[in-house]
């Protein structure tokens, strides 16, 4: 189903009603990257990104899970020193349907001096904080039992409420160690000592920035999948990278973030853990064989395009199936 730029070209809107209707009736949704230079000059309501925000809101997928794991095969692709990057395995739980991206009031106006101003509002209600905090605590409980809540409670009232509610919920999870960190410090600590983190929970805008920063610990944003889930209904699974229009159609893209998003879809959306593991193992085996797209390439490896990388993953999936037979 079309969404974003494709939908604009076909229907004139970034999220057609039919697309949202079909998505709501699905078991799970795999989303391709959207956007591009073609639509940059469009008014806001006609930008591809507006369709993405509308889709998230329409599906009620308020919790975005973004893992960042430094794979042994790619440790030298990280820009960090080996001893800093080695062993990094964290999960960012980002609130996805509230905060400054959705808050009212917003818009353009003029101040008392006649200068044009643009304004957005960071707004969170208790129920929005409570539900994302619960997802984060449950996620941390299934990992290593450490949860870091990131906010800016020394300055922002919305963050003060955020910290208050997350702290209150901690009493329900005595087996999870809760800490708090200001977002500016968290951005620094992700580079200084990323292994201190297990699970991070934060608001929409901070999560957007920190999860992209965390992705670079792994060597490439082209390796990072994500899952967006709600209280009920289908989840939304997508790579965290954008559409990269500068290399579109050139067979240069890294397909592995999308492939791994399918693994998350199977695991979280369809409860098909064995199938998800086959895909994850196939990606690792392909990397073990030395295949690399341009964003991961280093000397001694074999440079391949998007299509060939995908074909190698498929070969590995098939070999696992034959071995099982």
Short mmCIF file of N, CA, C and O in Angstrom, two decimals, residues 18-99:
data_model
loop_
_atom_site.label_atom_id
_atom_site.label_comp_id
_atom_site.label_asym_id
_atom_site.label_seq_id
_atom_site.Cartn_x
_atom_site.Cartn_y
_atom_site.Cartn_z
N UNK A 18 -7.38 4.49 2.39
CA UNK A 18 -7.34 3.05 2.12
C UNK A 18 -6.10 2.40 2.72
O UNK A 18 -6.15 1.29 3.24
N UNK A 19 -4.97 3.11 2.65
CA UNK A 19 -3.74 2.57 3.22
C UNK A 19 -3.88 2.37 4.72
O UNK A 19 -3.53 1.31 5.25
N UNK A 20 -4.42 3.37 5.42
CA UNK A 20 -4.60 3.25 6.86
C UNK A 20 -5.60 2.15 7.20
O UNK A 20 -5.40 1.38 8.14
N UNK A 21 -6.67 2.04 6.41
CA UNK A 21 -7.68 1.02 6.65
C UNK A 21 -7.10 -0.38 6.51
O UNK A 21 -7.32 -1.25 7.36
N UNK A 22 -6.34 -0.60 5.43
CA UNK A 22 -5.72 -1.92 5.23
C UNK A 22 -4.70 -2.21 6.32
O UNK A 22 -4.61 -3.35 6.81
N UNK A 23 -3.94 -1.20 6.72
CA UNK A 23 -2.94 -1.38 7.77
C UNK A 23 -3.60 -1.82 9.08
O UNK A 23 -3.12 -2.73 9.76
N UNK A 24 -4.72 -1.19 9.43
CA UNK A 24 -5.41 -1.52 10.67
C UNK A 24 -5.95 -2.95 10.66
O UNK A 24 -6.07 -3.59 11.72
N UNK A 25 -6.25 -3.47 9.48
CA UNK A 25 -6.81 -4.82 9.37
C UNK A 25 -5.72 -5.89 9.24
O UNK A 25 -6.03 -7.08 9.17
N UNK A 26 -4.47 -5.49 9.23
CA UNK A 26 -3.36 -6.42 9.02
C UNK A 26 -2.90 -7.03 10.35
O UNK A 26 -3.22 -6.54 11.42
N UNK A 27 -2.12 -8.12 10.24
CA UNK A 27 -1.50 -8.72 11.42
C UNK A 27 -0.24 -7.97 11.82
O UNK A 27 0.13 -7.94 13.00
N UNK A 28 0.44 -7.39 10.85
CA UNK A 28 1.65 -6.61 11.09
C UNK A 28 1.95 -5.80 9.84
O UNK A 28 1.48 -6.15 8.75
N UNK A 29 2.72 -4.74 9.99
CA UNK A 29 3.03 -3.86 8.85
C UNK A 29 4.53 -3.70 8.73
O UNK A 29 5.21 -3.36 9.70
N UNK A 30 5.06 -3.97 7.53
CA UNK A 30 6.46 -3.69 7.21
C UNK A 30 6.49 -2.41 6.38
O UNK A 30 5.88 -2.35 5.32
N UNK A 31 7.19 -1.40 6.88
CA UNK A 31 7.20 -0.09 6.24
C UNK A 31 8.53 0.19 5.57
O UNK A 31 9.59 0.02 6.18
N UNK A 32 8.47 0.62 4.33
CA UNK A 32 9.68 1.06 3.64
C UNK A 32 10.01 2.49 4.00
O UNK A 32 9.16 3.26 4.46
N UNK A 33 11.26 2.89 3.80
CA UNK A 33 11.66 4.27 4.06
C UNK A 33 10.95 5.21 3.10
O UNK A 33 10.72 4.87 1.93
N UNK A 34 10.56 6.38 3.58
CA UNK A 34 9.81 7.32 2.77
C UNK A 34 10.55 8.65 2.68
O UNK A 34 11.52 8.88 3.39
N UNK A 35 10.08 9.52 1.77
CA UNK A 35 10.65 10.86 1.66
C UNK A 35 11.63 10.97 0.51
O UNK A 35 11.96 10.01 -0.17
N UNK A 36 12.08 12.19 0.27
CA UNK A 36 13.01 12.44 -0.82
C UNK A 36 12.97 13.89 -1.25
O UNK A 36 12.07 14.65 -0.89
N UNK A 37 13.97 14.26 -2.05
CA UNK A 37 14.10 15.66 -2.48
C UNK A 37 12.89 16.14 -3.27
O UNK A 37 12.55 17.33 -3.24
N UNK A 38 12.23 15.23 -3.97
CA UNK A 38 11.12 15.60 -4.85
C UNK A 38 10.04 16.38 -4.12
O UNK A 38 9.41 17.27 -4.70
N UNK A 39 9.81 16.04 -2.85
CA UNK A 39 8.68 16.61 -2.12
C UNK A 39 9.11 17.59 -1.04
O UNK A 39 8.30 18.01 -0.22
N UNK A 40 10.40 17.97 -1.01
CA UNK A 40 10.90 18.84 0.05
C UNK A 40 10.20 20.20 0.10
O UNK A 40 10.05 20.80 1.17
N UNK A 41 9.80 20.70 -1.06
CA UNK A 41 9.20 22.03 -1.12
C UNK A 41 7.70 22.02 -0.83
O UNK A 41 7.07 23.08 -0.78
N UNK A 42 7.10 20.85 -0.65
CA UNK A 42 5.67 20.76 -0.37
C UNK A 42 5.31 21.42 0.95
O UNK A 42 6.14 21.51 1.86
N UNK A 43 4.06 21.87 1.05
CA UNK A 43 3.57 22.35 2.33
C UNK A 43 3.58 21.19 3.33
O UNK A 43 3.55 20.01 2.94
N UNK A 44 3.59 21.53 4.60
CA UNK A 44 3.79 20.51 5.63
C UNK A 44 2.79 19.36 5.52
O UNK A 44 3.15 18.19 5.66
N UNK A 45 1.52 19.68 5.29
CA UNK A 45 0.50 18.62 5.26
C UNK A 45 0.62 17.74 4.02
O UNK A 45 -0.04 16.70 3.94
N UNK A 46 1.50 18.14 3.10
CA UNK A 46 1.71 17.36 1.89
C UNK A 46 3.14 16.83 1.80
O UNK A 46 3.63 16.51 0.72
N UNK A 47 3.80 16.72 2.94
CA UNK A 47 5.14 16.13 2.97
C UNK A 47 5.03 14.64 3.29
O UNK A 47 4.14 14.21 4.04
N UNK A 48 5.93 13.82 2.76
CA UNK A 48 5.89 12.37 3.05
C UNK A 48 5.94 12.07 4.55
O UNK A 48 5.25 11.15 5.03
N UNK A 49 6.74 12.84 5.29
CA UNK A 49 6.88 12.58 6.72
C UNK A 49 5.56 12.75 7.49
O UNK A 49 5.34 12.11 8.51
N UNK A 50 4.69 13.63 6.98
CA UNK A 50 3.38 13.79 7.60
C UNK A 50 2.58 12.50 7.52
O UNK A 50 1.88 12.13 8.45
N UNK A 51 2.71 11.81 6.39
CA UNK A 51 2.04 10.52 6.25
C UNK A 51 2.52 9.51 7.27
O UNK A 51 1.73 8.71 7.81
N UNK A 52 3.82 9.52 7.56
CA UNK A 52 4.38 8.60 8.55
C UNK A 52 3.84 8.91 9.94
O UNK A 52 3.44 8.00 10.68
N UNK A 53 3.81 10.18 10.32
CA UNK A 53 3.26 10.57 11.62
C UNK A 53 1.79 10.19 11.72
O UNK A 53 1.32 9.71 12.77
N UNK A 54 1.04 10.40 10.64
CA UNK A 54 -0.39 10.05 10.63
C UNK A 54 -0.58 8.55 10.76
O UNK A 54 -1.52 8.09 11.43
N UNK A 55 0.30 7.77 10.14
CA UNK A 55 0.20 6.31 10.21
C UNK A 55 0.47 5.83 11.64
O UNK A 55 -0.27 4.98 12.17
N UNK A 56 1.51 6.37 12.27
CA UNK A 56 1.80 5.99 13.66
C UNK A 56 0.64 6.35 14.58
O UNK A 56 0.22 5.54 15.42
N UNK A 57 0.12 7.56 14.40
CA UNK A 57 -0.98 8.00 15.25
C UNK A 57 -2.23 7.18 14.99
O UNK A 57 -2.93 6.77 15.93
N UNK A 58 -2.53 6.90 13.72
CA UNK A 58 -3.72 6.13 13.36
C UNK A 58 -3.70 4.71 13.88
O UNK A 58 -4.74 4.14 14.24
N UNK A 59 -2.51 4.12 13.95
CA UNK A 59 -2.36 2.76 14.46
C UNK A 59 -2.22 2.71 15.97
O UNK A 59 -2.31 1.64 16.58
N UNK A 60 -1.96 3.85 16.59
CA UNK A 60 -1.79 3.89 18.04
C UNK A 60 -0.53 3.20 18.51
O UNK A 60 -0.48 2.66 19.62
N UNK A 61 0.51 3.23 17.67
CA UNK A 61 1.77 2.57 18.04
C UNK A 61 2.64 3.58 18.79
O UNK A 61 3.42 4.32 18.21
N UNK A 62 2.52 3.58 20.10
CA UNK A 62 3.13 4.62 20.92
C UNK A 62 4.53 4.26 21.42
O UNK A 62 5.24 5.11 21.93
N UNK A 63 4.92 2.98 21.28
CA UNK A 63 6.22 2.54 21.80
C UNK A 63 7.12 2.08 20.66
O UNK A 63 6.78 1.14 19.94
N UNK A 64 8.24 2.75 20.49
CA UNK A 64 9.19 2.43 19.43
C UNK A 64 10.41 1.75 20.06
O UNK A 64 11.09 2.34 20.90
N UNK A 65 10.67 0.51 19.67
CA UNK A 65 11.80 -0.26 20.18
C UNK A 65 12.92 -0.23 19.15
O UNK A 65 12.75 -0.71 18.02
N UNK A 66 14.07 0.32 19.55
CA UNK A 66 15.20 0.45 18.63
C UNK A 66 16.45 -0.18 19.24
O UNK A 66 17.13 0.44 20.06
N UNK A 67 16.77 -1.41 18.86
CA UNK A 67 17.98 -2.04 19.38
C UNK A 67 19.23 -1.51 18.70
O UNK A 67 19.21 -1.14 17.52
N UNK A 68 20.32 -1.47 19.43
CA UNK A 68 21.64 -1.11 18.87
C UNK A 68 22.66 -2.08 19.45
O UNK A 68 23.02 -1.98 20.62
N UNK A 69 23.06 -3.02 18.64
CA UNK A 69 24.00 -4.06 19.06
C UNK A 69 25.22 -4.04 18.15
O UNK A 69 25.08 -4.04 16.92
N UNK A 70 26.39 -3.98 18.74
CA UNK A 70 27.62 -4.03 17.96
C UNK A 70 27.96 -5.50 17.69
O UNK A 70 28.35 -6.23 18.61
N UNK A 71 27.78 -5.93 16.45
CA UNK A 71 28.06 -7.32 16.09
C UNK A 71 29.57 -7.53 16.01
O UNK A 71 30.30 -6.64 15.55
N UNK A 72 30.05 -8.68 16.44
CA UNK A 72 31.49 -8.94 16.39
C UNK A 72 32.06 -8.78 14.97
O UNK A 72 33.18 -8.30 14.80
N UNK A 73 31.25 -9.12 13.96
CA UNK A 73 31.72 -9.04 12.57
C UNK A 73 31.92 -7.59 12.12
O UNK A 73 32.64 -7.34 11.14
N UNK A 74 31.27 -6.66 12.80
CA UNK A 74 31.29 -5.26 12.34
C UNK A 74 31.96 -4.32 13.33
O UNK A 74 31.83 -3.10 13.20
N UNK A 75 32.66 -4.86 14.29
CA UNK A 75 33.22 -4.00 15.34
C UNK A 75 34.19 -2.97 14.77
O UNK A 75 34.27 -1.83 15.24
N UNK A 76 34.90 -3.33 13.71
CA UNK A 76 35.85 -2.37 13.13
C UNK A 76 35.16 -1.35 12.22
O UNK A 76 35.81 -0.42 11.72
N UNK A 77 33.85 -1.53 11.97
CA UNK A 77 33.09 -0.54 11.21
C UNK A 77 32.64 0.62 12.09
O UNK A 77 32.27 1.68 11.60
N UNK A 78 32.66 0.40 13.41
CA UNK A 78 32.29 1.47 14.33
C UNK A 78 33.38 2.54 14.33
O UNK A 78 34.57 2.25 14.19
N UNK A 79 32.98 3.79 14.49
CA UNK A 79 33.94 4.88 14.55
C UNK A 79 34.58 4.98 15.94
O UNK A 79 35.52 5.74 16.13
N UNK A 80 34.06 4.22 16.91
CA UNK A 80 34.64 4.22 18.24
C UNK A 80 35.78 3.21 18.32
O UNK A 80 35.88 2.28 17.53
N UNK A 81 36.63 3.40 19.32
CA UNK A 81 37.71 2.45 19.55
C UNK A 81 37.11 1.08 19.85
O UNK A 81 36.05 0.96 20.46
N UNK A 82 37.84 0.05 19.44
CA UNK A 82 37.36 -1.32 19.62
C UNK A 82 36.97 -1.60 21.07
O UNK A 82 35.91 -2.20 21.33
N UNK A 83 37.78 -1.17 22.02
CA UNK A 83 37.50 -1.48 23.41
C UNK A 83 36.25 -0.77 23.93
O UNK A 83 35.63 -1.20 24.91
N UNK A 84 35.85 0.34 23.28
CA UNK A 84 34.64 1.06 23.67
C UNK A 84 33.41 0.42 23.03
O UNK A 84 32.37 0.24 23.68
N UNK A 85 33.54 0.03 21.77
CA UNK A 85 32.39 -0.49 21.03
C UNK A 85 32.10 -1.96 21.33
O UNK A 85 30.93 -2.38 21.28
N UNK A 86 33.12 -2.71 21.64
CA UNK A 86 32.96 -4.15 21.82
C UNK A 86 32.00 -4.48 22.96
O UNK A 86 32.13 -3.99 24.07
N UNK A 87 30.99 -5.29 22.65
CA UNK A 87 30.03 -5.71 23.67
C UNK A 87 28.84 -4.81 23.86
O UNK A 87 27.97 -5.09 24.70
N UNK A 88 28.72 -3.73 23.08
CA UNK A 88 27.57 -2.84 23.21
C UNK A 88 26.29 -3.57 22.78
O UNK A 88 26.23 -4.17 21.71
N UNK A 89 25.29 -3.55 23.63
CA UNK A 89 24.00 -4.18 23.34
C UNK A 89 22.94 -3.44 24.14
O UNK A 89 22.75 -3.69 25.33
N UNK A 90 22.28 -2.50 23.50
CA UNK A 90 21.29 -1.68 24.21
C UNK A 90 20.00 -1.57 23.41
O UNK A 90 19.96 -1.86 22.22
N UNK A 91 18.95 -1.17 24.11
CA UNK A 91 17.63 -0.97 23.49
C UNK A 91 17.11 0.41 23.88
O UNK A 91 17.04 0.74 25.07
N UNK A 92 16.76 1.21 22.88
CA UNK A 92 16.12 2.50 23.13
C UNK A 92 14.61 2.32 22.98
O UNK A 92 14.13 1.85 21.95
N UNK A 93 13.87 2.64 24.04
CA UNK A 93 12.40 2.62 24.00
C UNK A 93 11.94 4.07 23.89
O UNK A 93 12.03 4.83 24.86
N UNK A 94 11.47 4.43 22.73
CA UNK A 94 11.12 5.82 22.42
C UNK A 94 9.60 5.99 22.39
O UNK A 94 8.90 5.24 21.71
N UNK A 95 9.09 6.99 23.12
CA UNK A 95 7.68 7.33 23.01
C UNK A 95 7.45 7.93 21.63
O UNK A 95 8.20 8.78 21.18
N UNK A 96 6.39 7.50 20.95
CA UNK A 96 6.31 7.76 19.51
C UNK A 96 5.13 8.61 19.06
O UNK A 96 5.14 9.13 17.94
N UNK A 97 4.10 8.76 19.87
CA UNK A 97 2.90 9.45 19.38
C UNK A 97 2.53 10.67 20.21
O UNK A 97 1.42 11.18 20.12
N UNK A 98 3.47 11.16 21.02
CA UNK A 98 3.22 12.36 21.82
C UNK A 98 4.38 13.31 21.74
O UNK A 98 5.20 13.25 20.83
N UNK A 99 4.45 14.21 22.73
CA UNK A 99 5.58 15.13 22.78
C UNK A 99 5.51 16.25 21.76
O UNK A 99 4.46 16.57 21.21
#
